[in-house]
């Protein structure tokens, strides 16, 4: 008798896509920078009692995995703690070599200049806002070397080991955060991201081992791109491993995320509200959509999208006032064979995520 590999999850059989409205209720390393700060950490917001899984401040997922010569993601831990209150200070600190914990105090405007408003962050940095009022306005953060299509394996100087937390980033003339060119071990956590001209958090061109957690995305169109384009398999196939959890997609229209080529993307415990589509899997990407809550989302999950088909397994999700079911296809690897985590029940997500996501919550 043939026995299935328990580390591989098959797609559950489900109804074909249809136009009728669907309401479905399916049954149910802590490495943060807070301890490194010279100033007291902001007060934490109390979460509903339904919260039962991993600690809100814990780093969970691919950013915590030991790989590529990096033991998890520690950012600037062990380096100087500095505070930026001006544009000049901030741009100086993020460009310095070596480990730094960079505290952002107040509202800092990032210039457009000749970089279309994108400003490079070097390896081994923690960038963390102080309180609920820390903001970067008018520009975005670039994590990665300059684009080079001829580079198809991770270079020795790939940007790595970066933490971005507790920041409002808004009004960028390009991306709010861009991760590219084989950058790895990145943790983007507890931020408020809105009103960028392109992506909110784009991860592409061979980047790997990233966690995007407890962020609020709003007033934004193309939110999360994972994978550059359909012709970029030479850099992307086998990479782009990302965990998205406990994010609040608060009316962010599309790409929540839109994925190409990744062998495994884990999308769990996210709250989707009023989006045109949630998750799209293409180019043989493997996505586990787990214990998410979708409210008023036209297409919660798609594998028949633009370009070659992807793979999607769904379990424990709740869909309310959605026009289509989650499309499923193929198998994916069980994330628990790679890293530990504990998912909240989907029924508690509408209370937990808005209360805990965004700034001023850590």
Short mmCIF file of C-alpha atoms in Angstrom, two decimals:
data_model
loop_
_atom_site.label_atom_id
_atom_site.label_comp_id
_atom_site.label_asym_id
_atom_site.label_seq_id
_atom_site.Cartn_x
_atom_site.Cartn_y
_atom_site.Cartn_z
CA UNK A 1 0.00 0.00 0.00
CA UNK A 2 1.32 3.47 -0.89
CA UNK A 3 1.70 5.80 2.09
CA UNK A 4 1.68 9.56 1.56
CA UNK A 5 4.62 11.62 2.77
CA UNK A 6 3.28 13.35 5.93
CA UNK A 7 5.44 16.41 5.22
CA UNK A 8 3.54 17.08 2.00
CA UNK A 9 0.06 18.57 2.14
CA UNK A 10 -2.36 17.77 -0.69
CA UNK A 11 -4.85 20.29 -1.96
CA UNK A 12 -8.28 19.57 -0.56
CA UNK A 13 -10.94 18.82 -3.18
CA UNK A 14 -13.38 21.67 -3.50
CA UNK A 15 -16.10 23.10 -5.70
CA UNK A 16 -15.16 24.80 -8.96
CA UNK A 17 -14.99 28.58 -9.12
CA UNK A 18 -18.42 30.11 -9.41
CA UNK A 19 -20.00 33.54 -9.47
CA UNK A 20 -22.45 32.92 -6.63
CA UNK A 21 -21.60 34.51 -3.28
CA UNK A 22 -20.04 32.06 -0.87
CA UNK A 23 -20.16 32.13 2.93
CA UNK A 24 -17.98 29.41 4.42
CA UNK A 25 -17.09 28.74 8.03
CA UNK A 26 -14.56 25.92 8.28
CA UNK A 27 -14.16 24.30 11.67
CA UNK A 28 -11.98 25.12 13.52
CA UNK A 29 13.67 32.79 19.09
CA UNK A 30 12.08 35.82 20.43
CA UNK A 31 14.63 38.02 18.64
CA UNK A 32 12.98 41.46 18.74
CA UNK A 33 15.04 44.56 19.17
CA UNK A 34 13.10 45.88 22.17
CA UNK A 35 15.57 44.56 24.75
CA UNK A 36 18.37 46.36 22.96
CA UNK A 37 16.87 49.83 23.14
CA UNK A 38 18.20 52.40 25.55
CA UNK A 39 14.76 53.98 25.85
CA UNK A 40 11.87 52.03 27.38
CA UNK A 41 9.85 49.97 24.92
CA UNK A 42 6.38 51.32 24.04
CA UNK A 43 3.52 49.93 26.09
CA UNK A 44 1.95 46.87 24.53
CA UNK A 45 -1.70 46.91 23.62
CA UNK A 46 -3.76 44.26 25.36
CA UNK A 47 -4.99 41.62 22.94
CA UNK A 48 -8.29 39.79 23.18
CA UNK A 49 -8.38 36.73 25.40
CA UNK A 50 -8.89 34.58 22.30
CA UNK A 51 -5.20 35.00 21.56
CA UNK A 52 -3.71 31.58 22.15
CA UNK A 53 -0.73 31.05 19.89
CA UNK A 54 2.82 32.36 19.59
CA UNK A 55 3.84 35.53 21.47
CA UNK A 56 3.07 38.72 19.57
CA UNK A 57 6.71 39.85 19.71
CA UNK A 58 8.20 36.52 18.64
CA UNK A 59 9.94 36.10 15.33
CA UNK A 60 8.17 33.22 13.63
CA UNK A 61 8.64 31.68 10.22
CA UNK A 62 11.32 31.76 7.58
CA UNK A 63 13.21 34.74 9.03
CA UNK A 64 14.00 32.61 12.09
CA UNK A 65 15.44 29.68 10.09
CA UNK A 66 19.18 29.04 10.14
CA UNK A 67 20.38 29.09 6.54
CA UNK A 68 22.82 30.69 4.11
CA UNK A 69 25.37 31.10 6.89
CA UNK A 70 22.98 33.18 8.99
CA UNK A 71 21.53 31.95 12.30
CA UNK A 72 18.08 33.43 12.16
CA UNK A 73 17.58 37.19 11.95
CA UNK A 74 19.09 39.34 14.68
CA UNK A 75 19.39 42.71 12.93
CA UNK A 76 21.66 45.14 14.72
CA UNK A 77 21.78 43.24 18.01
CA UNK A 78 25.12 43.77 19.71
CA UNK A 79 25.87 46.99 17.85
CA UNK A 80 25.52 50.64 18.90
CA UNK A 81 22.04 51.97 19.68
CA UNK A 82 21.49 55.29 17.92
CA UNK A 83 18.47 57.58 17.52
CA UNK A 84 17.56 59.36 14.28
CA UNK A 85 15.46 62.52 14.49
CA UNK A 86 16.43 64.07 11.14
CA UNK A 87 16.65 62.93 7.54
CA UNK A 88 20.42 63.31 7.48
CA UNK A 89 20.89 61.20 10.60
CA UNK A 90 18.62 58.44 9.37
CA UNK A 91 20.24 58.18 5.93
CA UNK A 92 23.69 58.17 7.54
CA UNK A 93 22.85 55.38 9.99
CA UNK A 94 21.16 53.01 7.50
CA UNK A 95 24.15 53.29 5.13
CA UNK A 96 26.85 52.53 7.70
CA UNK A 97 28.60 49.14 7.65
CA UNK A 98 28.20 46.87 10.65
CA UNK A 99 25.56 46.29 13.27
CA UNK A 100 23.33 49.16 14.40
CA UNK A 101 20.04 49.44 16.23
CA UNK A 102 18.52 52.57 14.69
CA UNK A 103 15.69 54.13 16.68
CA UNK A 104 13.45 56.46 14.70
CA UNK A 105 11.96 59.33 16.67
CA UNK A 106 9.21 61.45 15.12
CA UNK A 107 8.42 62.01 11.47
CA UNK A 108 11.29 61.85 8.98
CA UNK A 109 10.89 62.86 5.33
CA UNK A 110 12.86 60.81 2.81
CA UNK A 111 13.92 62.76 -0.29
CA UNK A 112 13.22 61.61 -3.83
CA UNK A 113 16.53 62.79 -5.29
CA UNK A 114 17.97 60.68 -8.12
CA UNK A 115 16.91 57.34 -6.55
CA UNK A 116 13.14 57.75 -7.01
CA UNK A 117 12.93 57.99 -3.25
CA UNK A 118 14.42 54.54 -2.54
CA UNK A 119 17.19 54.50 0.08
CA UNK A 120 19.58 51.58 0.61
CA UNK A 121 19.81 49.75 3.94
CA UNK A 122 23.03 47.85 4.62
CA UNK A 123 23.28 44.47 6.35
CA UNK A 124 22.92 43.89 10.10
CA UNK A 125 20.46 46.66 10.94
CA UNK A 126 17.46 46.98 13.20
CA UNK A 127 15.28 49.97 12.29
CA UNK A 128 12.61 50.50 14.94
CA UNK A 129 10.23 53.33 15.67
CA UNK A 130 9.91 54.82 19.14
CA UNK A 131 6.27 54.97 20.24
CA UNK A 132 3.34 55.20 17.83
CA UNK A 133 4.46 58.36 16.05
CA UNK A 134 7.63 57.28 14.27
CA UNK A 135 7.21 57.66 10.51
CA UNK A 136 9.11 57.65 7.22
CA UNK A 137 7.34 59.82 4.67
CA UNK A 138 7.79 60.40 0.95
CA UNK A 139 10.32 57.65 0.21
CA UNK A 140 11.00 53.97 0.72
CA UNK A 141 13.63 51.52 1.94
CA UNK A 142 15.62 49.39 -0.49
CA UNK A 143 17.15 46.18 0.85
CA UNK A 144 19.45 44.70 -1.73
CA UNK A 145 22.25 45.16 -4.21
CA UNK A 146 21.64 46.88 -7.56
CA UNK A 147 19.69 44.78 -10.06
CA UNK A 148 21.83 42.51 -12.23
CA UNK A 149 20.04 39.93 -14.36
CA UNK A 150 23.29 38.05 -14.97
CA UNK A 151 23.66 37.15 -11.27
CA UNK A 152 21.76 33.90 -10.72
CA UNK A 153 23.27 32.62 -7.45
CA UNK A 154 23.51 34.40 -4.10
CA UNK A 155 26.57 36.69 -4.07
CA UNK A 156 28.85 36.74 -1.04
CA UNK A 157 27.93 40.36 -0.32
CA UNK A 158 24.15 39.91 -0.52
CA UNK A 159 22.36 42.22 1.92
CA UNK A 160 21.10 40.27 4.92
CA UNK A 161 19.97 40.30 8.55
CA UNK A 162 17.61 43.30 8.70
CA UNK A 163 14.69 44.02 11.04
CA UNK A 164 12.14 46.78 10.37
CA UNK A 165 9.55 47.32 13.15
CA UNK A 166 7.03 49.78 14.53
CA UNK A 167 7.21 52.32 11.70
CA UNK A 168 4.60 54.13 9.68
CA UNK A 169 5.88 54.25 6.11
CA UNK A 170 3.73 56.20 3.68
CA UNK A 171 3.69 58.28 0.53
CA UNK A 172 6.66 56.71 -1.23
CA UNK A 173 7.10 57.59 -4.90
CA UNK A 174 8.04 53.95 -5.61
CA UNK A 175 7.88 51.01 -3.14
CA UNK A 176 7.51 51.43 0.60
CA UNK A 177 9.90 48.51 1.19
CA UNK A 178 11.73 46.69 -1.60
CA UNK A 179 13.74 43.49 -1.00
CA UNK A 180 15.83 42.32 -3.96
CA UNK A 181 18.93 40.62 -5.34
CA UNK A 182 19.27 37.60 -3.05
CA UNK A 183 18.79 39.55 0.18
CA UNK A 184 17.96 37.17 3.01
CA UNK A 185 16.88 36.97 6.62
CA UNK A 186 14.57 39.97 6.77
CA UNK A 187 11.87 40.56 9.41
CA UNK A 188 9.22 43.22 8.65
CA UNK A 189 6.98 43.47 11.70
CA UNK A 190 4.34 45.73 13.29
CA UNK A 191 4.42 48.50 10.70
CA UNK A 192 1.69 50.68 9.15
CA UNK A 193 2.14 50.77 5.37
CA UNK A 194 0.08 52.88 2.97
CA UNK A 195 -0.07 55.13 -0.09
CA UNK A 196 2.99 53.98 -2.00
CA UNK A 197 3.08 54.53 -5.75
CA UNK A 198 4.08 50.90 -6.39
CA UNK A 199 4.42 47.98 -3.95
CA UNK A 200 4.03 48.12 -0.19
CA UNK A 201 6.49 45.25 0.43
CA UNK A 202 7.99 43.77 -2.75
CA UNK A 203 10.28 40.73 -2.39
CA UNK A 204 11.99 39.57 -5.55
CA UNK A 205 15.08 38.53 -7.52
CA UNK A 206 16.22 35.57 -5.44
CA UNK A 207 15.53 37.00 -1.99
CA UNK A 208 14.87 34.42 0.69
CA UNK A 209 14.04 33.66 4.35
CA UNK A 210 11.68 36.53 5.08
CA UNK A 211 8.87 37.00 7.60
CA UNK A 212 6.21 39.72 7.19
CA UNK A 213 4.12 39.85 10.37
CA UNK A 214 1.61 41.99 12.28
CA UNK A 215 1.55 44.81 9.71
CA UNK A 216 -1.44 46.92 8.71
CA UNK A 217 -1.74 47.58 4.97
CA UNK A 218 -4.31 50.16 3.90
CA UNK A 219 -5.02 52.79 1.23
CA UNK A 220 -2.79 50.86 -1.13
CA UNK A 221 -3.28 49.05 -4.44
CA UNK A 222 -0.50 46.54 -5.27
CA UNK A 223 0.44 45.39 -1.81
CA UNK A 224 2.78 42.37 -1.72
CA UNK A 225 4.64 41.21 -4.81
CA UNK A 226 6.69 38.04 -4.36
CA UNK A 227 8.70 37.24 -7.47
CA UNK A 228 9.76 39.75 -10.11
CA UNK A 229 8.09 38.49 -13.30
CA UNK A 230 7.33 35.34 -15.28
CA UNK A 231 10.74 35.42 -17.00
CA UNK A 232 12.84 35.62 -13.83
CA UNK A 233 12.97 31.94 -12.93
CA UNK A 234 16.78 31.83 -13.15
CA UNK A 235 17.02 33.99 -10.02
CA UNK A 236 13.79 33.02 -8.26
CA UNK A 237 13.14 29.27 -8.61
CA UNK A 238 13.74 27.51 -5.29
CA UNK A 239 13.99 30.78 -3.36
CA UNK A 240 11.49 33.47 -2.24
CA UNK A 241 10.52 31.53 0.91
CA UNK A 242 8.34 33.87 2.97
CA UNK A 243 6.00 33.64 5.95
CA UNK A 244 3.11 36.14 6.09
CA UNK A 245 1.20 36.02 9.37
CA UNK A 246 -1.16 38.18 11.42
CA UNK A 247 -1.24 40.98 8.87
CA UNK A 248 -4.29 43.22 8.48
CA UNK A 249 -5.14 43.74 4.81
CA UNK A 250 -7.46 46.64 5.53
CA UNK A 251 -8.95 47.43 2.13
CA UNK A 252 -5.58 46.96 0.38
CA UNK A 253 -6.82 46.09 -3.06
CA UNK A 254 -4.70 43.29 -4.53
CA UNK A 255 -1.47 41.23 -4.29
CA UNK A 256 -1.93 40.10 -0.71
CA UNK A 257 0.44 38.43 -1.78
CA UNK A 258 0.88 37.70 -5.51
CA UNK A 259 3.50 34.92 -5.82
CA UNK A 260 5.79 33.45 -8.49
CA UNK A 261 8.24 30.53 -8.33
CA UNK A 262 8.46 30.10 -4.52
CA UNK A 263 8.62 26.47 -3.32
CA UNK A 264 6.73 27.41 -0.12
CA UNK A 265 4.90 30.50 1.07
CA UNK A 266 3.06 30.23 4.39
CA UNK A 267 0.11 32.60 4.69
CA UNK A 268 -1.62 32.18 8.04
CA UNK A 269 -3.78 34.07 10.53
CA UNK A 270 -4.16 37.13 8.30
CA UNK A 271 -7.31 39.26 8.28
CA UNK A 272 -8.56 40.25 4.83
CA UNK A 273 -11.21 42.95 4.62
CA UNK A 274 -12.69 44.36 1.42
CA UNK A 275 -10.05 43.33 -1.14
CA UNK A 276 -10.42 42.52 -4.83
CA UNK A 277 -8.28 39.45 -4.29
CA UNK A 278 -6.25 37.95 -1.50
CA UNK A 279 -3.60 35.41 -2.52
CA UNK A 280 -2.49 34.50 -6.04
CA UNK A 281 -0.18 31.55 -6.73
CA UNK A 282 1.45 31.25 -10.14
CA UNK A 283 4.53 29.74 -11.82
CA UNK A 284 4.34 26.54 -9.74
CA UNK A 285 4.57 28.38 -6.42
CA UNK A 286 3.47 26.40 -3.39
CA UNK A 287 1.23 28.23 -0.91
CA UNK A 288 -0.32 27.04 2.33
CA UNK A 289 -3.22 29.35 3.21
CA UNK A 290 -4.06 28.53 6.82
CA UNK A 291 -6.53 29.89 9.38
CA UNK A 292 -7.05 33.20 7.61
CA UNK A 293 -10.29 35.20 7.78
CA UNK A 294 -11.61 36.68 4.54
CA UNK A 295 -14.42 39.23 4.70
CA UNK A 296 -15.86 40.74 1.51
CA UNK A 297 -13.02 39.55 -0.72
CA UNK A 298 -13.94 38.91 -4.34
CA UNK A 299 -11.31 36.18 -4.88
CA UNK A 300 -9.72 34.99 -1.62
CA UNK A 301 -7.23 32.63 -3.26
CA UNK A 302 -6.37 31.96 -6.90
CA UNK A 303 -4.18 29.53 -8.83
CA UNK A 304 -5.81 30.23 -12.20
CA UNK A 305 -4.58 33.77 -12.55
CA UNK A 306 -2.05 35.39 -14.88
CA UNK A 307 0.73 33.18 -16.20
CA UNK A 308 1.41 29.51 -15.41
CA UNK A 309 -0.65 27.83 -12.69
CA UNK A 310 0.53 27.71 -9.11
CA UNK A 311 -0.23 25.35 -6.22
CA UNK A 312 -2.40 26.14 -3.20
CA UNK A 313 -3.47 24.10 -0.17
CA UNK A 314 -5.98 25.64 2.20
CA UNK A 315 -7.00 24.60 5.69
CA UNK A 316 -9.00 26.19 8.49
CA UNK A 317 -9.89 29.41 6.65
CA UNK A 318 -13.15 31.31 7.07
CA UNK A 319 -14.80 33.11 4.14
CA UNK A 320 -17.65 35.57 4.70
CA UNK A 321 -19.41 37.47 1.90
CA UNK A 322 -16.84 36.38 -0.66
CA UNK A 323 -17.71 35.87 -4.34
CA UNK A 324 -15.53 32.79 -4.91
CA UNK A 325 -14.00 29.97 -2.89
CA UNK A 326 -10.26 29.53 -2.43
CA UNK A 327 -8.92 27.71 -5.47
CA UNK A 328 -6.78 24.70 -4.62
CA UNK A 329 -4.33 22.67 -6.64
CA UNK A 330 -1.42 20.30 -6.03
CA UNK A 331 0.60 19.75 -2.86
CA UNK A 332 2.89 21.83 -0.66
CA UNK A 333 5.45 21.10 2.03
CA UNK A 334 4.22 21.20 5.63
CA UNK A 335 5.81 24.32 7.21
CA UNK A 336 6.18 22.54 10.57
CA UNK A 337 8.90 20.42 9.00
CA UNK A 338 10.92 23.65 8.62
CA UNK A 339 10.01 25.83 11.63
CA UNK A 340 7.73 25.68 14.68
CA UNK A 341 4.61 27.81 14.98
CA UNK A 342 1.16 27.80 16.58
CA UNK A 343 -1.76 29.18 14.58
CA UNK A 344 -4.76 30.91 16.14
CA UNK A 345 -8.20 29.68 15.10
CA UNK A 346 -9.52 31.66 12.14
CA UNK A 347 -12.62 32.64 14.14
CA UNK A 348 -10.48 34.76 16.49
CA UNK A 349 -8.56 36.56 13.72
CA UNK A 350 -11.01 39.52 13.29
CA UNK A 351 -10.49 40.43 16.94
CA UNK A 352 -6.82 39.58 17.34
CA UNK A 353 -5.30 41.03 14.20
CA UNK A 354 -6.75 44.59 14.16
CA UNK A 355 -5.96 44.86 17.88
CA UNK A 356 -2.35 43.74 17.48
CA UNK A 357 -1.25 44.79 13.99
CA UNK A 358 0.43 48.06 13.14
CA UNK A 359 2.40 50.57 15.19
CA UNK A 360 2.33 51.27 18.90
CA UNK A 361 1.62 47.62 19.73
CA UNK A 362 5.04 46.30 20.77
#
